Amino acid sequence: MNSNLILYMPESASIRAIECSPPSWMVQLALEEKELDYEIRQLSFSAGEHRSPEMLARNPRGTVPVLTDGPFAVYETFAILEYLEYAYPAKPLLPETNALRALALTRLHESAHLKTAGMDLFAYIMKTRGLDLDPAEVDRRAAAFHDELFYWEYYYGLGHYAAGSQLSYADLSVFTYLATAVHLGLPLDERYPNLARFHEQMKGRIAVVTTWPPWKSAHYRYLSETV
Ligand SMILES: N[C@@H](CCC(=O)N[C@@H](CS)C(=O)NCC(=O)O)C(=O)O
């Protein structure tokens, strides 16, 4: 066990509407799945604490998540995941065979497309208040997110997880964007049955239950009628 790991991530309440940071959640899920000891330092986004001099010394880009391991600071979410796998190989979150590892790494890095489309959509909702929200703009951004979801709907129809029958980093990545979209009102059942099954399956994992953001049980309706 290790107690040098510190995860810097936003305080949920300081992120309007989204109420979580999907990439930070992804790292927290990895720490939980790997059963590592870690501390969380919550930063107020609205107060700009992620851009304090101390945080900029850890990550000049001022983004979160940031993971420190004693004297080392790692930022960029996928770099953090890769670091964890090298530094803490017990409880692997990448498959052992090269064939499946190739697939898992491809899917993990491919999920960057889901992240780009997701964050573009989520950021618009987060930054635009009430009546200023333009439904056509939400639809335009949601369409790009839906285009991505179609790929993942197909992949989760091929296997239980993104790379076969074993959970890997790719699943943590896809799940955090998917769950955030559901929180914002995206219906999965009819259009994305494989993603709906994956989402439910992930919700039952102890790591997910332990780290679930403090969301109200009723979803928002921002994405309930997007095309
Ligand atoms: N490329 C970064 C991006 C992470 C990211 O988008 N973080 C958001 C929070 S979800 C952030 O820090 N936004 C604050 C900002 O850009 O000022 C990564 O993969 O870690």
PDB file of C-alpha atoms and ligand atoms in Angstrom:
ATOM      1  CA  MET A   1       0.000   0.000   0.000  1.00  0.00           C
ATOM      2  CA  ASN A   2       1.128   3.518  -0.707  1.00  0.00           C
ATOM      3  CA  SER A   3       0.085   6.755   0.937  1.00  0.00           C
ATOM      4  CA  ASN A   4       2.130   9.215  -1.149  1.00  0.00           C
ATOM      5  CA  LEU A   5      -0.463   9.551  -3.851  1.00  0.00           C
ATOM      6  CA  ILE A   6      -2.414  12.802  -3.917  1.00  0.00           C
ATOM      7  CA  LEU A   7      -5.108  13.475  -6.501  1.00  0.00           C
ATOM      8  CA  TYR A   8      -5.912  17.136  -7.128  1.00  0.00           C
ATOM      9  CA  MET A   9      -9.383  17.441  -8.576  1.00  0.00           C
ATOM     10  CA  PRO A  10     -12.250  19.939  -8.561  1.00  0.00           C
ATOM     11  CA  GLU A  11     -14.840  20.092  -5.844  1.00  0.00           C
ATOM     12  CA  SER A  12     -18.062  18.892  -7.564  1.00  0.00           C
ATOM     13  CA  ALA A  13     -20.186  21.757  -6.263  1.00  0.00           C
ATOM     14  CA  SER A  14     -17.866  24.274  -7.924  1.00  0.00           C
ATOM     15  CA  ILE A  15     -18.663  22.957 -11.426  1.00  0.00           C
ATOM     16  CA  ARG A  16     -22.038  24.261 -12.544  1.00  0.00           C
ATOM     17  CA  ALA A  17     -24.518  21.730 -14.054  1.00  0.00           C
ATOM     18  CA  ILE A  18     -21.932  19.016 -14.793  1.00  0.00           C
ATOM     19  CA  GLU A  19     -21.061  18.686 -11.098  1.00  0.00           C
ATOM     20  CA  CYS A  20     -18.043  16.516 -11.773  1.00  0.00           C
ATOM     21  CA  SER A  21     -14.793  16.481 -13.720  1.00  0.00           C
ATOM     22  CA  PRO A  22     -14.942  13.353 -15.904  1.00  0.00           C
ATOM     23  CA  PRO A  23     -11.147  13.039 -16.348  1.00  0.00           C
ATOM     24  CA  SER A  24     -10.565  13.497 -12.609  1.00  0.00           C
ATOM     25  CA  TRP A  25     -13.215  10.903 -11.865  1.00  0.00           C
ATOM     26  CA  MET A  26     -11.495   8.532 -14.289  1.00  0.00           C
ATOM     27  CA  VAL A  27      -8.222   8.770 -12.328  1.00  0.00           C
ATOM     28  CA  GLN A  28     -10.052   8.314  -9.040  1.00  0.00           C
ATOM     29  CA  LEU A  29     -11.708   5.192 -10.473  1.00  0.00           C
ATOM     30  CA  ALA A  30      -8.308   3.838 -11.499  1.00  0.00           C
ATOM     31  CA  LEU A  31      -6.929   4.432  -7.981  1.00  0.00           C
ATOM     32  CA  GLU A  32      -9.939   2.642  -6.489  1.00  0.00           C
ATOM     33  CA  GLU A  33      -9.844  -0.274  -8.938  1.00  0.00           C
ATOM     34  CA  LYS A  34      -6.131  -0.704  -8.208  1.00  0.00           C
ATOM     35  CA  GLU A  35      -6.901  -0.548  -4.482  1.00  0.00           C
ATOM     36  CA  LEU A  36      -4.252   2.105  -3.860  1.00  0.00           C
ATOM     37  CA  ASP A  37      -4.192   4.441  -0.881  1.00  0.00           C
ATOM     38  CA  TYR A  38      -4.543   8.042  -1.937  1.00  0.00           C
ATOM     39  CA  GLU A  39      -5.625  11.424  -0.692  1.00  0.00           C
ATOM     40  CA  ILE A  40      -7.876  13.839  -2.515  1.00  0.00           C
ATOM     41  CA  ARG A  41      -7.299  17.598  -2.500  1.00  0.00           C
ATOM     42  CA  GLN A  42     -10.431  19.294  -3.705  1.00  0.00           C
ATOM     43  CA  LEU A  43     -10.040  22.583  -5.532  1.00  0.00           C
ATOM     44  CA  SER A  44     -12.746  25.162  -6.050  1.00  0.00           C
ATOM     45  CA  PHE A  45     -13.075  25.701  -9.784  1.00  0.00           C
ATOM     46  CA  SER A  46     -15.228  28.782  -9.364  1.00  0.00           C
ATOM     47  CA  ALA A  47     -12.575  30.332  -7.089  1.00  0.00           C
ATOM     48  CA  GLY A  48      -9.835  29.440  -9.610  1.00  0.00           C
ATOM     49  CA  GLU A  49      -7.894  27.304  -7.137  1.00  0.00           C
ATOM     50  CA  HIS A  50      -6.765  24.996  -9.975  1.00  0.00           C
ATOM     51  CA  ARG A  51      -4.711  27.945 -11.249  1.00  0.00           C
ATOM     52  CA  SER A  52      -3.041  28.895  -7.960  1.00  0.00           C
ATOM     53  CA  PRO A  53       0.767  29.333  -8.056  1.00  0.00           C
ATOM     54  CA  GLU A  54       1.144  25.978  -6.255  1.00  0.00           C
ATOM     55  CA  MET A  55      -1.027  24.196  -8.824  1.00  0.00           C
ATOM     56  CA  LEU A  56       0.668  25.920 -11.772  1.00  0.00           C
ATOM     57  CA  ALA A  57       3.995  24.690 -10.382  1.00  0.00           C
ATOM     58  CA  ARG A  58       2.601  21.151 -10.618  1.00  0.00           C
ATOM     59  CA  ASN A  59       0.943  21.709 -13.998  1.00  0.00           C
ATOM     60  CA  PRO A  60       1.714  24.893 -15.961  1.00  0.00           C
ATOM     61  CA  ARG A  61      -1.410  24.326 -18.071  1.00  0.00           C
ATOM     62  CA  GLY A  62      -3.620  24.718 -15.020  1.00  0.00           C
ATOM     63  CA  THR A  63      -5.791  21.704 -15.796  1.00  0.00           C
ATOM     64  CA  VAL A  64      -6.920  18.957 -13.472  1.00  0.00           C
ATOM     65  CA  PRO A  65      -6.555  16.117 -12.700  1.00  0.00           C
ATOM     66  CA  VAL A  66      -3.028  16.286 -11.354  1.00  0.00           C
ATOM     67  CA  LEU A  67      -1.560  13.335  -9.483  1.00  0.00           C
ATOM     68  CA  THR A  68       1.472  13.646  -7.272  1.00  0.00           C
ATOM     69  CA  ASP A  69       3.414  10.647  -6.069  1.00  0.00           C
ATOM     70  CA  GLY A  70       5.884  11.963  -3.504  1.00  0.00           C
ATOM     71  CA  PRO A  71       8.130  14.340  -5.490  1.00  0.00           C
ATOM     72  CA  PHE A  72       6.635  13.502  -8.901  1.00  0.00           C
ATOM     73  CA  ALA A  73       3.751  15.401 -10.457  1.00  0.00           C
ATOM     74  CA  VAL A  74       1.887  13.902 -13.407  1.00  0.00           C
ATOM     75  CA  TYR A  75      -0.790  15.666 -15.417  1.00  0.00           C
ATOM     76  CA  GLU A  76      -2.650  14.839 -18.643  1.00  0.00           C
ATOM     77  CA  THR A  77      -5.159  12.164 -17.721  1.00  0.00           C
ATOM     78  CA  PHE A  78      -3.902   9.357 -19.939  1.00  0.00           C
ATOM     79  CA  ALA A  79      -0.325   9.996 -18.773  1.00  0.00           C
ATOM     80  CA  ILE A  80      -1.546   9.607 -15.185  1.00  0.00           C
ATOM     81  CA  LEU A  81      -3.227   6.300 -16.024  1.00  0.00           C
ATOM     82  CA  GLU A  82      -0.116   5.040 -17.786  1.00  0.00           C
ATOM     83  CA  TYR A  83       2.065   6.146 -14.862  1.00  0.00           C
ATOM     84  CA  LEU A  84      -0.155   4.250 -12.420  1.00  0.00           C
ATOM     85  CA  GLU A  85       0.129   1.096 -14.487  1.00  0.00           C
ATOM     86  CA  TYR A  86       3.963   1.287 -14.543  1.00  0.00           C
ATOM     87  CA  ALA A  87       4.412   2.379 -10.942  1.00  0.00           C
ATOM     88  CA  TYR A  88       1.732   0.103  -9.447  1.00  0.00           C
ATOM     89  CA  PRO A  89       1.467  -2.964 -11.663  1.00  0.00           C
ATOM     90  CA  ALA A  90      -0.494  -5.027  -9.125  1.00  0.00           C
ATOM     91  CA  LYS A  91      -4.220  -5.177 -10.002  1.00  0.00           C
ATOM     92  CA  PRO A  92      -3.519  -4.456 -13.677  1.00  0.00           C
ATOM     93  CA  LEU A  93      -5.943  -2.393 -15.703  1.00  0.00           C
ATOM     94  CA  LEU A  94      -4.416  -3.421 -19.014  1.00  0.00           C
ATOM     95  CA  PRO A  95      -4.717  -6.960 -20.379  1.00  0.00           C
ATOM     96  CA  GLU A  96      -1.718  -9.284 -20.233  1.00  0.00           C
ATOM     97  CA  THR A  97      -1.626 -10.490 -23.833  1.00  0.00           C
ATOM     98  CA  ASN A  98      -0.299  -8.220 -26.560  1.00  0.00           C
ATOM     99  CA  ALA A  99      -3.367  -8.858 -28.687  1.00  0.00           C
ATOM    100  CA  LEU A 100      -5.759  -7.549 -26.041  1.00  0.00           C
ATOM    101  CA  ARG A 101      -3.322  -4.893 -24.820  1.00  0.00           C
ATOM    102  CA  ALA A 102      -3.153  -3.507 -28.356  1.00  0.00           C
ATOM    103  CA  LEU A 103      -6.926  -3.302 -28.393  1.00  0.00           C
ATOM    104  CA  ALA A 104      -7.202  -1.787 -24.884  1.00  0.00           C
ATOM    105  CA  LEU A 105      -4.619   0.924 -25.646  1.00  0.00           C
ATOM    106  CA  THR A 106      -6.271   1.692 -28.960  1.00  0.00           C
ATOM    107  CA  ARG A 107      -9.650   2.053 -27.286  1.00  0.00           C
ATOM    108  CA  LEU A 108      -8.229   4.175 -24.454  1.00  0.00           C
ATOM    109  CA  HIS A 109      -6.604   6.673 -26.810  1.00  0.00           C
ATOM    110  CA  GLU A 110      -9.572   6.495 -29.151  1.00  0.00           C
ATOM    111  CA  SER A 111     -11.759   7.624 -26.253  1.00  0.00           C
ATOM    112  CA  ALA A 112     -10.030  11.024 -26.588  1.00  0.00           C
ATOM    113  CA  HIS A 113     -12.524  11.646 -29.420  1.00  0.00           C
ATOM    114  CA  LEU A 114     -15.404  10.982 -27.042  1.00  0.00           C
ATOM    115  CA  LYS A 115     -13.770  13.309 -24.539  1.00  0.00           C
ATOM    116  CA  THR A 116     -13.371  16.137 -27.086  1.00  0.00           C
ATOM    117  CA  ALA A 117     -16.983  15.906 -28.242  1.00  0.00           C
ATOM    118  CA  GLY A 118     -18.244  15.432 -24.669  1.00  0.00           C
ATOM    119  CA  MET A 119     -16.315  18.323 -23.149  1.00  0.00           C
ATOM    120  CA  ASP A 120     -17.345  20.630 -26.010  1.00  0.00           C
ATOM    121  CA  LEU A 121     -20.978  19.855 -25.232  1.00  0.00           C
ATOM    122  CA  PHE A 122     -20.660  19.826 -21.437  1.00  0.00           C
ATOM    123  CA  ALA A 123     -18.641  23.069 -21.339  1.00  0.00           C
ATOM    124  CA  TYR A 124     -21.333  24.910 -23.327  1.00  0.00           C
ATOM    125  CA  ILE A 125     -24.007  23.772 -20.866  1.00  0.00           C
ATOM    126  CA  MET A 126     -21.771  24.609 -17.917  1.00  0.00           C
ATOM    127  CA  LYS A 127     -20.893  28.107 -19.108  1.00  0.00           C
ATOM    128  CA  THR A 128     -24.274  29.198 -20.509  1.00  0.00           C
ATOM    129  CA  ARG A 129     -27.016  30.083 -18.102  1.00  0.00           C
ATOM    130  CA  GLY A 130     -30.762  29.477 -18.428  1.00  0.00           C
ATOM    131  CA  LEU A 131     -32.415  31.337 -21.268  1.00  0.00           C
ATOM    132  CA  ASP A 132     -29.098  32.103 -22.970  1.00  0.00           C
ATOM    133  CA  LEU A 133     -28.818  28.399 -23.812  1.00  0.00           C
ATOM    134  CA  ASP A 134     -29.467  28.094 -27.547  1.00  0.00           C
ATOM    135  CA  PRO A 135     -31.182  24.735 -28.318  1.00  0.00           C
ATOM    136  CA  ALA A 136     -29.693  24.727 -31.837  1.00  0.00           C
ATOM    137  CA  GLU A 137     -26.202  25.079 -30.381  1.00  0.00           C
ATOM    138  CA  VAL A 138     -26.862  22.280 -27.878  1.00  0.00           C
ATOM    139  CA  ASP A 139     -28.094  20.115 -30.778  1.00  0.00           C
ATOM    140  CA  ARG A 140     -25.064  20.931 -32.911  1.00  0.00           C
ATOM    141  CA  ARG A 141     -22.667  19.939 -30.141  1.00  0.00           C
ATOM    142  CA  ALA A 142     -24.788  16.951 -29.125  1.00  0.00           C
ATOM    143  CA  ALA A 143     -24.738  15.678 -32.726  1.00  0.00           C
ATOM    144  CA  ALA A 144     -20.927  15.390 -32.610  1.00  0.00           C
ATOM    145  CA  PHE A 145     -21.205  13.563 -29.279  1.00  0.00           C
ATOM    146  CA  HIS A 146     -23.828  11.198 -30.729  1.00  0.00           C
ATOM    147  CA  ASP A 147     -21.526  10.499 -33.705  1.00  0.00           C
ATOM    148  CA  GLU A 148     -18.927   9.331 -31.187  1.00  0.00           C
ATOM    149  CA  LEU A 149     -21.411   7.314 -29.149  1.00  0.00           C
ATOM    150  CA  PHE A 150     -22.271   5.303 -32.240  1.00  0.00           C
ATOM    151  CA  TYR A 151     -18.698   3.941 -32.347  1.00  0.00           C
ATOM    152  CA  TRP A 152     -18.850   2.952 -28.703  1.00  0.00           C
ATOM    153  CA  GLU A 153     -22.287   1.408 -29.077  1.00  0.00           C
ATOM    154  CA  TYR A 154     -20.754  -0.829 -31.727  1.00  0.00           C
ATOM    155  CA  TYR A 155     -17.660  -1.695 -29.640  1.00  0.00           C
ATOM    156  CA  TYR A 156     -19.694  -2.588 -26.545  1.00  0.00           C
ATOM    157  CA  GLY A 157     -21.777  -4.878 -28.744  1.00  0.00           C
ATOM    158  CA  LEU A 158     -18.617  -6.876 -29.522  1.00  0.00           C
ATOM    159  CA  GLY A 159     -17.627  -7.637 -25.934  1.00  0.00           C
ATOM    160  CA  HIS A 160     -18.458  -7.057 -22.330  1.00  0.00           C
ATOM    161  CA  TYR A 161     -15.814  -4.344 -22.007  1.00  0.00           C
ATOM    162  CA  ALA A 162     -13.989  -2.173 -24.541  1.00  0.00           C
ATOM    163  CA  ALA A 163     -11.206  -4.753 -24.893  1.00  0.00           C
ATOM    164  CA  GLY A 164     -12.790  -8.142 -24.270  1.00  0.00           C
ATOM    165  CA  SER A 165     -13.985  -9.571 -21.003  1.00  0.00           C
ATOM    166  CA  GLN A 166     -11.690  -7.631 -18.657  1.00  0.00           C
ATOM    167  CA  LEU A 167     -12.112  -4.067 -17.378  1.00  0.00           C
ATOM    168  CA  SER A 168      -9.392  -1.715 -18.632  1.00  0.00           C
ATOM    169  CA  TYR A 169      -8.600   2.007 -18.567  1.00  0.00           C
ATOM    170  CA  ALA A 170     -10.611   2.496 -21.755  1.00  0.00           C
ATOM    171  CA  ASP A 171     -13.783   1.523 -19.872  1.00  0.00           C
ATOM    172  CA  LEU A 172     -13.100   4.020 -17.094  1.00  0.00           C
ATOM    173  CA  SER A 173     -12.657   6.720 -19.695  1.00  0.00           C
ATOM    174  CA  VAL A 174     -15.803   5.910 -21.677  1.00  0.00           C
ATOM    175  CA  PHE A 175     -17.848   5.465 -18.518  1.00  0.00           C
ATOM    176  CA  THR A 176     -17.110   8.888 -17.021  1.00  0.00           C
ATOM    177  CA  TYR A 177     -18.262  10.748 -20.160  1.00  0.00           C
ATOM    178  CA  LEU A 178     -21.256   8.468 -20.585  1.00  0.00           C
ATOM    179  CA  ALA A 179     -22.395   8.826 -16.964  1.00  0.00           C
ATOM    180  CA  THR A 180     -22.004  12.615 -17.160  1.00  0.00           C
ATOM    181  CA  ALA A 181     -24.155  12.710 -20.303  1.00  0.00           C
ATOM    182  CA  VAL A 182     -26.809  10.592 -18.551  1.00  0.00           C
ATOM    183  CA  HIS A 183     -26.667  13.022 -15.601  1.00  0.00           C
ATOM    184  CA  LEU A 184     -27.401  15.798 -18.115  1.00  0.00           C
ATOM    185  CA  GLY A 185     -30.436  13.881 -19.377  1.00  0.00           C
ATOM    186  CA  LEU A 186     -29.164  11.724 -22.254  1.00  0.00           C
ATOM    187  CA  PRO A 187     -31.482   8.700 -22.683  1.00  0.00           C
ATOM    188  CA  LEU A 188     -29.517   5.532 -23.518  1.00  0.00           C
ATOM    189  CA  ASP A 189     -32.026   2.696 -23.632  1.00  0.00           C
ATOM    190  CA  GLU A 190     -33.573   2.824 -27.091  1.00  0.00           C
ATOM    191  CA  ARG A 191     -30.770   4.236 -29.145  1.00  0.00           C
ATOM    192  CA  TYR A 192     -27.788   2.706 -27.335  1.00  0.00           C
ATOM    193  CA  PRO A 193     -28.740  -0.647 -25.781  1.00  0.00           C
ATOM    194  CA  ASN A 194     -25.128  -1.839 -25.505  1.00  0.00           C
ATOM    195  CA  LEU A 195     -24.040   1.400 -23.836  1.00  0.00           C
ATOM    196  CA  ALA A 196     -27.070   1.209 -21.523  1.00  0.00           C
ATOM    197  CA  ARG A 197     -25.986  -2.301 -20.485  1.00  0.00           C
ATOM    198  CA  PHE A 198     -22.367  -1.150 -19.984  1.00  0.00           C
ATOM    199  CA  HIS A 199     -23.491   1.901 -17.974  1.00  0.00           C
ATOM    200  CA  GLU A 200     -25.626  -0.244 -15.645  1.00  0.00           C
ATOM    201  CA  GLN A 201     -22.881  -2.830 -15.257  1.00  0.00           C
ATOM    202  CA  MET A 202     -20.328  -0.148 -14.312  1.00  0.00           C
ATOM    203  CA  LYS A 203     -22.720   1.443 -11.812  1.00  0.00           C
ATOM    204  CA  GLY A 204     -22.598  -1.789  -9.829  1.00  0.00           C
ATOM    205  CA  ARG A 205     -18.800  -1.740  -9.369  1.00  0.00           C
ATOM    206  CA  ILE A 206     -17.613  -0.873  -5.877  1.00  0.00           C
ATOM    207  CA  ALA A 207     -15.161   1.695  -7.277  1.00  0.00           C
ATOM    208  CA  VAL A 208     -18.012   3.491  -9.029  1.00  0.00           C
ATOM    209  CA  VAL A 209     -20.367   3.336  -6.041  1.00  0.00           C
ATOM    210  CA  THR A 210     -17.580   4.704  -3.804  1.00  0.00           C
ATOM    211  CA  THR A 211     -16.740   7.640  -6.079  1.00  0.00           C
ATOM    212  CA  TRP A 212     -20.186   8.529  -7.470  1.00  0.00           C
ATOM    213  CA  PRO A 213     -20.510  12.339  -7.673  1.00  0.00           C
ATOM    214  CA  PRO A 214     -23.015  13.988  -5.296  1.00  0.00           C
ATOM    215  CA  TRP A 215     -25.664  14.204  -8.007  1.00  0.00           C
ATOM    216  CA  LYS A 216     -29.384  14.457  -7.310  1.00  0.00           C
ATOM    217  CA  SER A 217     -31.196  11.271  -8.316  1.00  0.00           C
ATOM    218  CA  ALA A 218     -33.323  13.067 -10.957  1.00  0.00           C
ATOM    219  CA  HIS A 219     -31.308  13.818 -14.079  1.00  0.00           C
ATOM    220  CA  TYR A 220     -31.195  17.223 -15.719  1.00  0.00           C
ATOM    221  CA  ARG A 221     -33.037  17.510 -19.044  1.00  0.00           C
ATOM    222  CA  TYR A 222     -30.407  19.360 -21.089  1.00  0.00           C
ATOM    223  CA  LEU A 223     -29.831  16.362 -23.369  1.00  0.00           C
ATOM    224  CA  SER A 224     -33.199  14.667 -23.107  1.00  0.00           C
ATOM    225  CA  GLU A 225     -34.379  15.662 -26.585  1.00  0.00           C
ATOM    226  CA  THR A 226     -31.170  16.158 -28.534  1.00  0.00           C
ATOM    227  CA  VAL A 227     -31.136  14.783 -32.074  1.00  0.00           C
TER     228      VAL A 227
HETATM  229  N1  LIG B   1      -5.733  17.513 -21.384  1.00  0.00           N
HETATM  230  C1  LIG B   1      -6.160  17.500 -20.000  1.00  0.00           C
HETATM  231  C2  LIG B   1      -7.525  18.126 -19.930  1.00  0.00           C
HETATM  232  C3  LIG B   1      -8.277  17.879 -18.655  1.00  0.00           C
HETATM  233  C4  LIG B   1      -9.458  18.823 -18.521  1.00  0.00           C
HETATM  234  O1  LIG B   1     -10.164  19.084 -19.509  1.00  0.00           O
HETATM  235  N2  LIG B   1      -9.679  19.300 -17.309  1.00  0.00           N
HETATM  236  C5  LIG B   1     -10.658  20.317 -17.068  1.00  0.00           C
HETATM  237  C6  LIG B   1     -11.609  19.870 -15.960  1.00  0.00           C
HETATM  238  S1  LIG B   1     -12.667  18.577 -16.479  1.00  0.00           S
HETATM  239  C7  LIG B   1      -9.930  21.549 -16.573  1.00  0.00           C
HETATM  240  O2  LIG B   1      -8.962  21.444 -15.854  1.00  0.00           O
HETATM  241  N3  LIG B   1     -10.415  22.725 -16.960  1.00  0.00           N
HETATM  242  C8  LIG B   1      -9.927  23.950 -16.415  1.00  0.00           C
HETATM  243  C9  LIG B   1      -9.270  24.834 -17.393  1.00  0.00           C
HETATM  244  O3  LIG B   1      -9.009  24.391 -18.543  1.00  0.00           O
HETATM  245  O4  LIG B   1      -9.008  25.977 -17.005  1.00  0.00           O
HETATM  246  C10 LIG B   1      -6.166  16.098 -19.451  1.00  0.00           C
HETATM  247  O5  LIG B   1      -6.379  15.147 -20.223  1.00  0.00           O
HETATM  248  O6  LIG B   1      -5.924  15.906 -18.252  1.00  0.00           O
END
